Tab-separated table of C-alpha atoms in Angstrom:
chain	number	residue	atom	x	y	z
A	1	UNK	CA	128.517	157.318	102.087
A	2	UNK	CA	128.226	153.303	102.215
A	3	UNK	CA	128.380	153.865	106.079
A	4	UNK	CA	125.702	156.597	106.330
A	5	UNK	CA	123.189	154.401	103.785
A	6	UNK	CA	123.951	151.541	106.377
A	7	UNK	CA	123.506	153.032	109.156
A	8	UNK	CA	120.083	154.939	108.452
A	9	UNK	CA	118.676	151.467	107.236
A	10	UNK	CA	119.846	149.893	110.665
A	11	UNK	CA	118.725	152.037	112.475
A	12	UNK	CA	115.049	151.400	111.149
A	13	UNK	CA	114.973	147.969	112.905
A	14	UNK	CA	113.957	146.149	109.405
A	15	UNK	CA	117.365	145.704	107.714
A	16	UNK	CA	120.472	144.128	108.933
A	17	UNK	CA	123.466	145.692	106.808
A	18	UNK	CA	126.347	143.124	106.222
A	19	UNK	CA	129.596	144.511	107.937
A	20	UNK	CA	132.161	145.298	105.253
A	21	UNK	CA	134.616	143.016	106.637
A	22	UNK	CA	132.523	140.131	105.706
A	23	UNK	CA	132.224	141.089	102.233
A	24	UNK	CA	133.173	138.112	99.561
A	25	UNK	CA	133.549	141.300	96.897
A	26	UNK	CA	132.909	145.012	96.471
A	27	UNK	CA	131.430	145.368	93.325
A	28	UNK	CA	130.218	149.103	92.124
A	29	UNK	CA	128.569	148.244	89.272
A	30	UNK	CA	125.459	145.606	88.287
A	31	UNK	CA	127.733	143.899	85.673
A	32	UNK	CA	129.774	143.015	88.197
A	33	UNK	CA	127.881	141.096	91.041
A	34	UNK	CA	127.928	137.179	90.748
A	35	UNK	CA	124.741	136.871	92.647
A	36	UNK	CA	125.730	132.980	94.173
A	37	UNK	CA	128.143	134.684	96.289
A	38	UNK	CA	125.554	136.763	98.228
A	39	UNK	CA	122.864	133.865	97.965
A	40	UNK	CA	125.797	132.360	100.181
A	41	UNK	CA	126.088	135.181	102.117
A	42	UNK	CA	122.468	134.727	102.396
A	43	UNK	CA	121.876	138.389	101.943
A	44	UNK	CA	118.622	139.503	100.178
A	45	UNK	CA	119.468	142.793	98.280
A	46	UNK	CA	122.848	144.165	96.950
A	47	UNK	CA	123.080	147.926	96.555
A	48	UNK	CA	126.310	148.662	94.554
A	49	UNK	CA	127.901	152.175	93.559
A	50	UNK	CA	130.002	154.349	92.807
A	51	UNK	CA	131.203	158.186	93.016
A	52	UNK	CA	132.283	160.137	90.238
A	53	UNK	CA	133.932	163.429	90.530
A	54	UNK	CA	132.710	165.682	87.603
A	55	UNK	CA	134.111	168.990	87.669
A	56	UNK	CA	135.335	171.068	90.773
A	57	UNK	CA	133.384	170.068	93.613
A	58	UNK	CA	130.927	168.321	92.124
A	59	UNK	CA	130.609	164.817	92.257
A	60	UNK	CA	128.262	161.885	90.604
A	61	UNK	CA	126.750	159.024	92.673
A	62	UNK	CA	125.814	156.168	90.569
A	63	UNK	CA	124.071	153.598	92.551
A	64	UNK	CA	121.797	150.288	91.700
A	65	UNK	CA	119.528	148.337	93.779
A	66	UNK	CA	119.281	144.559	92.689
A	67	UNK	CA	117.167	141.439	94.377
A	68	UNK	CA	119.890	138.685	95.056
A	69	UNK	CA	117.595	135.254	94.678
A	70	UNK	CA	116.310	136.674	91.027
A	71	UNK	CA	119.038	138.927	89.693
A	72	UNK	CA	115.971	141.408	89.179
A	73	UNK	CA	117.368	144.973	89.096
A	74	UNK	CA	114.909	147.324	91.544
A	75	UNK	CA	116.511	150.454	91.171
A	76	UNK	CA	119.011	152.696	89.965
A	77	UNK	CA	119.563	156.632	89.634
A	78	UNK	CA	122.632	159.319	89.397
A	79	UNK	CA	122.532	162.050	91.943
A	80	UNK	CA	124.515	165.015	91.823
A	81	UNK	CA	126.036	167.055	94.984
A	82	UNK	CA	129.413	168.928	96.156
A	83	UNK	CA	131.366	167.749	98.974
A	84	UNK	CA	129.516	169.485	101.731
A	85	UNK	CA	126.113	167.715	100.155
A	86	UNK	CA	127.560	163.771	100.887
A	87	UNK	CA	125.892	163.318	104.162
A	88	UNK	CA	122.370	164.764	102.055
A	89	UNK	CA	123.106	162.756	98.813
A	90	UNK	CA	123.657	159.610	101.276
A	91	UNK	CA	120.304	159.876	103.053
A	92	UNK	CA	118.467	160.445	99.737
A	93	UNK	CA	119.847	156.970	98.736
A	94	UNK	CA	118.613	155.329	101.971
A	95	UNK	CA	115.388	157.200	101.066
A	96	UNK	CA	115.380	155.505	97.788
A	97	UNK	CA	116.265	151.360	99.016
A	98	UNK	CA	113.619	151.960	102.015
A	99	UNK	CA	111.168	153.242	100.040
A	100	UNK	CA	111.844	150.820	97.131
A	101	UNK	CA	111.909	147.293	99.516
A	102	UNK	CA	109.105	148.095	102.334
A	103	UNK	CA	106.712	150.693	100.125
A	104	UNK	CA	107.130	153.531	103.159
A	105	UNK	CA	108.651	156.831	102.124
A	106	UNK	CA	111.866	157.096	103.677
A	107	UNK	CA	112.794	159.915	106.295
A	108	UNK	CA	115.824	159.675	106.313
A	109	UNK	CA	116.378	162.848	104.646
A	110	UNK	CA	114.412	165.122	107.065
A	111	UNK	CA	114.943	166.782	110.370
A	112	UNK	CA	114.709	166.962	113.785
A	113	UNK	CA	114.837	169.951	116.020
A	114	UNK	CA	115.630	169.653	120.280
A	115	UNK	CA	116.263	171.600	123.174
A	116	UNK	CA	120.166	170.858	124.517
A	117	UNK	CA	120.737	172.275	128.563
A	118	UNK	CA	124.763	172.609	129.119
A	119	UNK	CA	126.155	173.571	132.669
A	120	UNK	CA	124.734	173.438	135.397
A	121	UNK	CA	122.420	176.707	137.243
A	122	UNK	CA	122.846	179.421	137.420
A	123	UNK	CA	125.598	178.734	134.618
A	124	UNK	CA	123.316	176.727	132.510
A	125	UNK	CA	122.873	177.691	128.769
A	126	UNK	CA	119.571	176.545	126.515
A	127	UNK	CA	120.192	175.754	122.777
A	128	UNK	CA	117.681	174.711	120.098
A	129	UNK	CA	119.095	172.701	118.175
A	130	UNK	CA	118.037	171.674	114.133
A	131	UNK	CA	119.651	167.973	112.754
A	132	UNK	CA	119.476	165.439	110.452
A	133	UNK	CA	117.247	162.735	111.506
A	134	UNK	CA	120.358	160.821	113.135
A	135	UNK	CA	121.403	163.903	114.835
A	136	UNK	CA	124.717	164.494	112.984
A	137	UNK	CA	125.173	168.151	110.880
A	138	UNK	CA	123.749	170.136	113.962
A	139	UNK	CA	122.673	173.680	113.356
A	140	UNK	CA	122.373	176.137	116.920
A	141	UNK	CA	119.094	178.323	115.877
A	142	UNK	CA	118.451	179.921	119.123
A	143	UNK	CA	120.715	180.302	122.243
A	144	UNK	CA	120.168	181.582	125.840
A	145	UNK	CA	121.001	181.331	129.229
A	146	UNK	CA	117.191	181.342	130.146
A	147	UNK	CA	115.339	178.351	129.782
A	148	UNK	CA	113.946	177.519	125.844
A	149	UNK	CA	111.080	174.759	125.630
A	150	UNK	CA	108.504	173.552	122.949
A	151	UNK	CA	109.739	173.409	119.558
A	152	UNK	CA	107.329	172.674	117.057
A	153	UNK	CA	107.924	172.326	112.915
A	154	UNK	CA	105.620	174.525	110.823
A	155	UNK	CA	104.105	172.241	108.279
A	156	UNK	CA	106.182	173.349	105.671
A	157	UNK	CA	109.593	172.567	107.429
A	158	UNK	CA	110.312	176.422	106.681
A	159	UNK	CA	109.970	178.138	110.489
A	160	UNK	CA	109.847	176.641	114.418
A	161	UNK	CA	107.997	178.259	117.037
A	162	UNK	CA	109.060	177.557	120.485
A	163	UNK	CA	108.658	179.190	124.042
A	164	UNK	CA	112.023	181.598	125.523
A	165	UNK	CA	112.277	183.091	129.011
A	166	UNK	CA	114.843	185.507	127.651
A	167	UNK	CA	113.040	188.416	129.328
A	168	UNK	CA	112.377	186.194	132.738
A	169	UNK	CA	108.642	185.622	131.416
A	170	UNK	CA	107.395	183.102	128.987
A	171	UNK	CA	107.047	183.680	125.519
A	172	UNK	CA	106.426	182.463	122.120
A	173	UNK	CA	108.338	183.043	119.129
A	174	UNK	CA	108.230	181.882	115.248
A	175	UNK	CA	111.946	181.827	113.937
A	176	UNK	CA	111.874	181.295	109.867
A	177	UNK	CA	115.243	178.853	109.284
A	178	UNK	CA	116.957	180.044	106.428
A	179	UNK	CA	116.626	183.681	107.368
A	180	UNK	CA	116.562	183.585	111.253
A	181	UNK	CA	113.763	186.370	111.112
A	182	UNK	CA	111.801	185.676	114.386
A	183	UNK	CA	108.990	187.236	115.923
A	184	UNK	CA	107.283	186.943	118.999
A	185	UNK	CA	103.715	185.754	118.614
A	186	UNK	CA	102.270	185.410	122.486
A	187	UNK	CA	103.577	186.857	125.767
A	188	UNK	CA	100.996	187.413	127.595
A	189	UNK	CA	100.999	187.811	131.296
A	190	UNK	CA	101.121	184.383	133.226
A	191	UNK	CA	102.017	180.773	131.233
A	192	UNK	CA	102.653	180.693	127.374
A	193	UNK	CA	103.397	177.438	126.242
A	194	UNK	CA	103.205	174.069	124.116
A	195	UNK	CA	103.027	176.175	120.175
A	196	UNK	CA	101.323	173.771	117.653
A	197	UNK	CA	100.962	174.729	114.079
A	198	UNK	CA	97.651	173.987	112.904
A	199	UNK	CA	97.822	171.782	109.608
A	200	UNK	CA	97.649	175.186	107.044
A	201	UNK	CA	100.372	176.970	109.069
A	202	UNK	CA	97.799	179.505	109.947
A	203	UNK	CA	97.144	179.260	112.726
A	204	UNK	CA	98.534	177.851	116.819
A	205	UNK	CA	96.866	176.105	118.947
A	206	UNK	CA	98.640	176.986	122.549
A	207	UNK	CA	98.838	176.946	126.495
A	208	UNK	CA	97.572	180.372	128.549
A	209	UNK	CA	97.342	181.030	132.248
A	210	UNK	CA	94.495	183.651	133.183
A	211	UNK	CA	95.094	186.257	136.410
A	212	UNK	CA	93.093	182.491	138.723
A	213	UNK	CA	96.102	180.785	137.536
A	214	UNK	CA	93.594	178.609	135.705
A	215	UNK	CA	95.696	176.769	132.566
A	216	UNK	CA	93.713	176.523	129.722
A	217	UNK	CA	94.225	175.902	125.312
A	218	UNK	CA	93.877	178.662	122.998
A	219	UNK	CA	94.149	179.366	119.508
A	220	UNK	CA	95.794	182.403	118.019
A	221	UNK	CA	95.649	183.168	114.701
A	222	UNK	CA	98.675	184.144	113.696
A	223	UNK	CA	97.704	186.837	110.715
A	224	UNK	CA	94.980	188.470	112.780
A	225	UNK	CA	96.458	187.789	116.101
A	226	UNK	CA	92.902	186.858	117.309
A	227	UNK	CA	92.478	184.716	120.267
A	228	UNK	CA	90.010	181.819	120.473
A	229	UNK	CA	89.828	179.566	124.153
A	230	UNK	CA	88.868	175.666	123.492
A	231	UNK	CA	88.748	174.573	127.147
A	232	UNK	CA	86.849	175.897	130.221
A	233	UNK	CA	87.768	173.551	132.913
A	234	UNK	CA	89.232	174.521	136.137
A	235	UNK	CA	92.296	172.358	135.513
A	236	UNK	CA	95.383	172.229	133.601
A	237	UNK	CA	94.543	171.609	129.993
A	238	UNK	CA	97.850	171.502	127.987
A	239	UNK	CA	99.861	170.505	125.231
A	240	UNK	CA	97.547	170.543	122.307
A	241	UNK	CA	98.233	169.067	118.778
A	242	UNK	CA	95.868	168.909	115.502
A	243	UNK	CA	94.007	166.301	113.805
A	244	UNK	CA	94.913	165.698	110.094
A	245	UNK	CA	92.273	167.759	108.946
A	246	UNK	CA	92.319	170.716	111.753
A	247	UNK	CA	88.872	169.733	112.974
A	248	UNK	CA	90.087	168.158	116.058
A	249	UNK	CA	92.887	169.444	119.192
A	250	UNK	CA	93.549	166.740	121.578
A	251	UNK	CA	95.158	167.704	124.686
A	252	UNK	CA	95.819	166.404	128.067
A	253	UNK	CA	93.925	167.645	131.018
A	254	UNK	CA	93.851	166.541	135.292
A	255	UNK	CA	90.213	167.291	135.182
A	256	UNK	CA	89.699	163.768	136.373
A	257	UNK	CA	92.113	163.877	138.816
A	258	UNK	CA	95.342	162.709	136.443
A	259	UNK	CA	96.855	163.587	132.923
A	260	UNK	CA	94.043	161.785	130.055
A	261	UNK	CA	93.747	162.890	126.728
A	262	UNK	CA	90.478	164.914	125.374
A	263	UNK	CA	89.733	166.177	122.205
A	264	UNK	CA	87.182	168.945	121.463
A	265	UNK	CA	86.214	170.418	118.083
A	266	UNK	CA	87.777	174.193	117.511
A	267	UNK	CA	84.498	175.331	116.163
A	268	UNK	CA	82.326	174.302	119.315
A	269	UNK	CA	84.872	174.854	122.247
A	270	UNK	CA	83.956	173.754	125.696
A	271	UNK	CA	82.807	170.593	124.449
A	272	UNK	CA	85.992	168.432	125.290
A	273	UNK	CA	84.962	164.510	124.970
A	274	UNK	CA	87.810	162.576	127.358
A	275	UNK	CA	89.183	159.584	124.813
A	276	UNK	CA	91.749	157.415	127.273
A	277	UNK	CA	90.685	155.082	130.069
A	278	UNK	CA	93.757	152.513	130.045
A	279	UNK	CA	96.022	153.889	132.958
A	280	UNK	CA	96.430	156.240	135.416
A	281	UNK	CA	98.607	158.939	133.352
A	282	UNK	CA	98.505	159.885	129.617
A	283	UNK	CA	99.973	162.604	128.426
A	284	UNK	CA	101.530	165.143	125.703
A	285	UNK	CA	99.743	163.909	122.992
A	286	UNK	CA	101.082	163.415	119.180
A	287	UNK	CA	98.973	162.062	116.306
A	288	UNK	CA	100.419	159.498	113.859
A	289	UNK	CA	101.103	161.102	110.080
A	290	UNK	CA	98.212	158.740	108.779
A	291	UNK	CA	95.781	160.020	111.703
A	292	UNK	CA	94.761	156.677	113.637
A	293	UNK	CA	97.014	156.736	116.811
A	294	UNK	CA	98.164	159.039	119.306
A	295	UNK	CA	101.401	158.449	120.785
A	296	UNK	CA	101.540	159.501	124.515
A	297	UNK	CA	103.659	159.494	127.559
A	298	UNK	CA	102.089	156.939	129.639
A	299	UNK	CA	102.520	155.226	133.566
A	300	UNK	CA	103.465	151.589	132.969
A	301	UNK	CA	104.009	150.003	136.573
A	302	UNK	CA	105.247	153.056	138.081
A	303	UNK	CA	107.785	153.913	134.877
A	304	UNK	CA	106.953	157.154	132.585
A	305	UNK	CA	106.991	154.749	128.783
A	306	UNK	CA	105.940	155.827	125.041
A	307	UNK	CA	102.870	154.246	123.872
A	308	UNK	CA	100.260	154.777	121.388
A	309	UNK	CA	96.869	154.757	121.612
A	310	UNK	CA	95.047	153.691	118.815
A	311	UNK	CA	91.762	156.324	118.413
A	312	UNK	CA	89.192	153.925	117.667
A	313	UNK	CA	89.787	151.074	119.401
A	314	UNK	CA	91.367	152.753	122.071
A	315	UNK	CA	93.951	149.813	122.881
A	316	UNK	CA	97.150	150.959	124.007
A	317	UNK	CA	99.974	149.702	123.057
A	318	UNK	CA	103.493	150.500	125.119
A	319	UNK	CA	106.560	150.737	122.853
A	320	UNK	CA	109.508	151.749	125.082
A	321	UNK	CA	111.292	150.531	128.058
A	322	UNK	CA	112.658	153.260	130.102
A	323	UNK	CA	111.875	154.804	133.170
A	324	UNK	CA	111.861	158.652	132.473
A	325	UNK	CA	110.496	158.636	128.557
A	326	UNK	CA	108.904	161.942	127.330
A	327	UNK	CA	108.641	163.820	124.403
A	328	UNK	CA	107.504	161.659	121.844
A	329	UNK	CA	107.229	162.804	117.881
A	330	UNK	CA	106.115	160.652	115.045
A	331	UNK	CA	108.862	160.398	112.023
A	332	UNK	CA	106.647	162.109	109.011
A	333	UNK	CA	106.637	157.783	107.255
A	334	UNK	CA	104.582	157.017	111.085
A	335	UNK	CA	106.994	154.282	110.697
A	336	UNK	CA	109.829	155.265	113.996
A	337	UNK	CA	109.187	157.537	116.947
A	338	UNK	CA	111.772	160.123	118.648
A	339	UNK	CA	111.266	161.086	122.400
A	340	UNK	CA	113.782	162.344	125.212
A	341	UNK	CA	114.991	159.380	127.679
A	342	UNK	CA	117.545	159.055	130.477
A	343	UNK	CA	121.316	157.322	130.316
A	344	UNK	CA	123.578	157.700	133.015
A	345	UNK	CA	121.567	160.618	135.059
A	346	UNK	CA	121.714	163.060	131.571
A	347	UNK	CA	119.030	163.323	128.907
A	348	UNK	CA	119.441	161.831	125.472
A	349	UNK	CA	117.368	161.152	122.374
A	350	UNK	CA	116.344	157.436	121.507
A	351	UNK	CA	114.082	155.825	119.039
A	352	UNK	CA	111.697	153.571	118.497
A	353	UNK	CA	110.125	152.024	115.792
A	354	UNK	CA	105.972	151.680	115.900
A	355	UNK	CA	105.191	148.250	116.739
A	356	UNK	CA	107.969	148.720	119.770
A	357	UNK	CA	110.688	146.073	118.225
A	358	UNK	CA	113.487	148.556	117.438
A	359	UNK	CA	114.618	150.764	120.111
A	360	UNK	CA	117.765	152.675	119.528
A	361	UNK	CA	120.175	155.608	121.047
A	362	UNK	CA	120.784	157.913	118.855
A	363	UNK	CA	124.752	159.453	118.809
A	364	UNK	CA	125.445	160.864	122.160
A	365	UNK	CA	125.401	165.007	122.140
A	366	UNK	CA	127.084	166.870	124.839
A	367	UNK	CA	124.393	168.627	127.621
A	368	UNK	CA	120.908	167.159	128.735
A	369	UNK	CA	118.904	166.642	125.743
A	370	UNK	CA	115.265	167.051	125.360
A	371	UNK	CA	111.793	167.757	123.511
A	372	UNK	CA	112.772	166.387	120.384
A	373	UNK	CA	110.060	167.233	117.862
A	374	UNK	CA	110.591	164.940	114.099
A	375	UNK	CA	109.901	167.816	111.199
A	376	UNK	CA	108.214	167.253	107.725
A	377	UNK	CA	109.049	165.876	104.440
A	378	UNK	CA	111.097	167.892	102.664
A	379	UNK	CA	109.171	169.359	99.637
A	380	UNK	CA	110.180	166.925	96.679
């Protein structure tokens, strides 16, 4: 458990865990900590703990929070979970200490979903994939040896639509988690692609191909099944996403001759207003939990990067370093981004944390990874 806690608050790029090893003491208890030590450990805050079984598999975590330079206790609960439930009951303590020293809700408890390639064609197989946010306790919730893309989080973490070739043409489906109910929502003749879930769950906003080949966004109501188009141009207008408020669909389009980012209003389609101008190539949109910035994929000196765009300045800001970078998702705290990058020729998942210092791999999983999309808080 100590080693999960660490490692999720390392991994955030703000805290710098003292290695065990280096430990003057191990104390699991307030009462216990002589505070001068770790003053001369110079370490600011001391979480100390302890587990308790209670009954048959059922165990008590007991954990405090303390400020070394005051003494000043900061927090302290008991959490209750069975063996399987450690790696959980761990996160929810990192939840607690972020939350507690930088005031941002910790994510450390919710998940991410990918798409993992193994083999090689013809042999190749497609899995989607649902995690913990550092890709350990891996659940397979779709598997094929035709090509899955897309996965997007409802906005109540419960169901994931995503785009299957399982019957050599594209379409979309909406799987529900616990139960594994799907149901195929779109597959209509020519391109279905890039599902987003408006912000009720009511509705997606998605990519369609007409007889011309022309590419354009849609939304379909998913109760009614009815079928609006938002863009008219004679290019390829794709992966959509929502504003906060569902008033908004930004999308990238080549109208002007290379991937920008428009928006348009879903009540007055064909009215797309083109909102980036820095660089040659931005593309596959996702808005920021609070609603101010866009992270994109964007051409930095002839390398495909993660930046963000901030809507109302504009500026853009580049955050990663890589040369193939796609796929980026906001963590639901805005505070880290996922996205899909390149080591050694295969894909793998990395993050990055929003102002660009913190860039980490996260633990290596077998196949080409991609298209990692960061789900919702869990409901509290």
């Amino acid at each position: 458990m100590a080693q999960v806690i660490a490692a999720d608050l390392q991994r955030t790029g703000r805290f710098a865990p003292l290695d065990r090893k280096d430990m003057i003491d191990r104390p699991s208890a307030g009462d216990q900590i002589r505070f001068q030590d770790w003053r001369y450990l110079k370490s600011d805050f001391i979480a100390v703990g302890k587990l308790i079984p209670e009954g048959a598999d059922r165990f008590v975590a007991q954990f405090e929070l303390y400020n070394v330079l005051t003494g000043q206790r900061l927090a302290g609960q008991r959490l209750t979970a069975n063996a399987s439930g450690m790696r959980a009951l761990s996160h929810r303590i990192a939840d607690i200490i972020f939350e507690q020293l930088t005031g941002i809700r910790g994510a450390f408890s919710t998940r991410i979903a990918f798409i993992n390639a193994e083999g090689t064609p013809p042999q190749q197989r497609y899995k989607l994939i649902v995690a913990d946010a550092d890709g350990e306790n891996q659940q397979i919730i779709a598997n094929s040896v035709e090509p899955l893309m897309s996965p997007a989080w409802s906005p109540d973490g419960q169901s994931l639509a995503y785009v299957s070739f399982e019957n050599k043409a594209a379409a979309i489906f909406v799987q529900t988690l616990r139960t594994g109910e799907r149901r195929r929502v779109s597959a209509r003749a020519g391109i279905n692609g890039a599902p987003a879930w408006s912000p009720d769950g009511g509705t997606l906003a998605l990519t369609l191909s007409r007889k011309d080949g022309d590419v354009d966004v849609y939304t379909l109501n998913l109760a009614s099944q009815v079928l609006t188009r938002m863009s008219f141009d004679p290019g390829i207008d794709t992966e959509p996403t929502w504003s906060l408020d569902g008033r908004k669909l930004y999308f990238n389009s080549d109208r002007a001759g290379g991937p920008q980012i428009y928006e348009v209003d879903p009540s007055q389609p064909n009215r797309a207003t083109r909102i980036t101008f820095d660089g040659s190539y931005n593309a596959r949109p996702r808005l920021s939990p609070d609603g101010k910035q866009l992270a994109v994929v964007y051409l930095d000196r002839g390398n495909y990067r993660i930046a963000t765009v901030d809507l109302a300045s504009k500026a853009v800001q580049v955050l990663s370093s890589g040369r193939q970078d796609e796929s980026p998702s906001f963590a639901p705290n805005g505070a880290t981004l996922i996205y899909a990058t390149q080591d050694k020729g295969r894909g793998v998942l990395a993050t990055v944390s929003v102002d660009g210092r913190v860039q980490q791999k996260l633990a290596a999983i077998n196949g080409d990874v991609r298209e990692p999309v960061w789900g919702p808080f869990p409901p509290k």
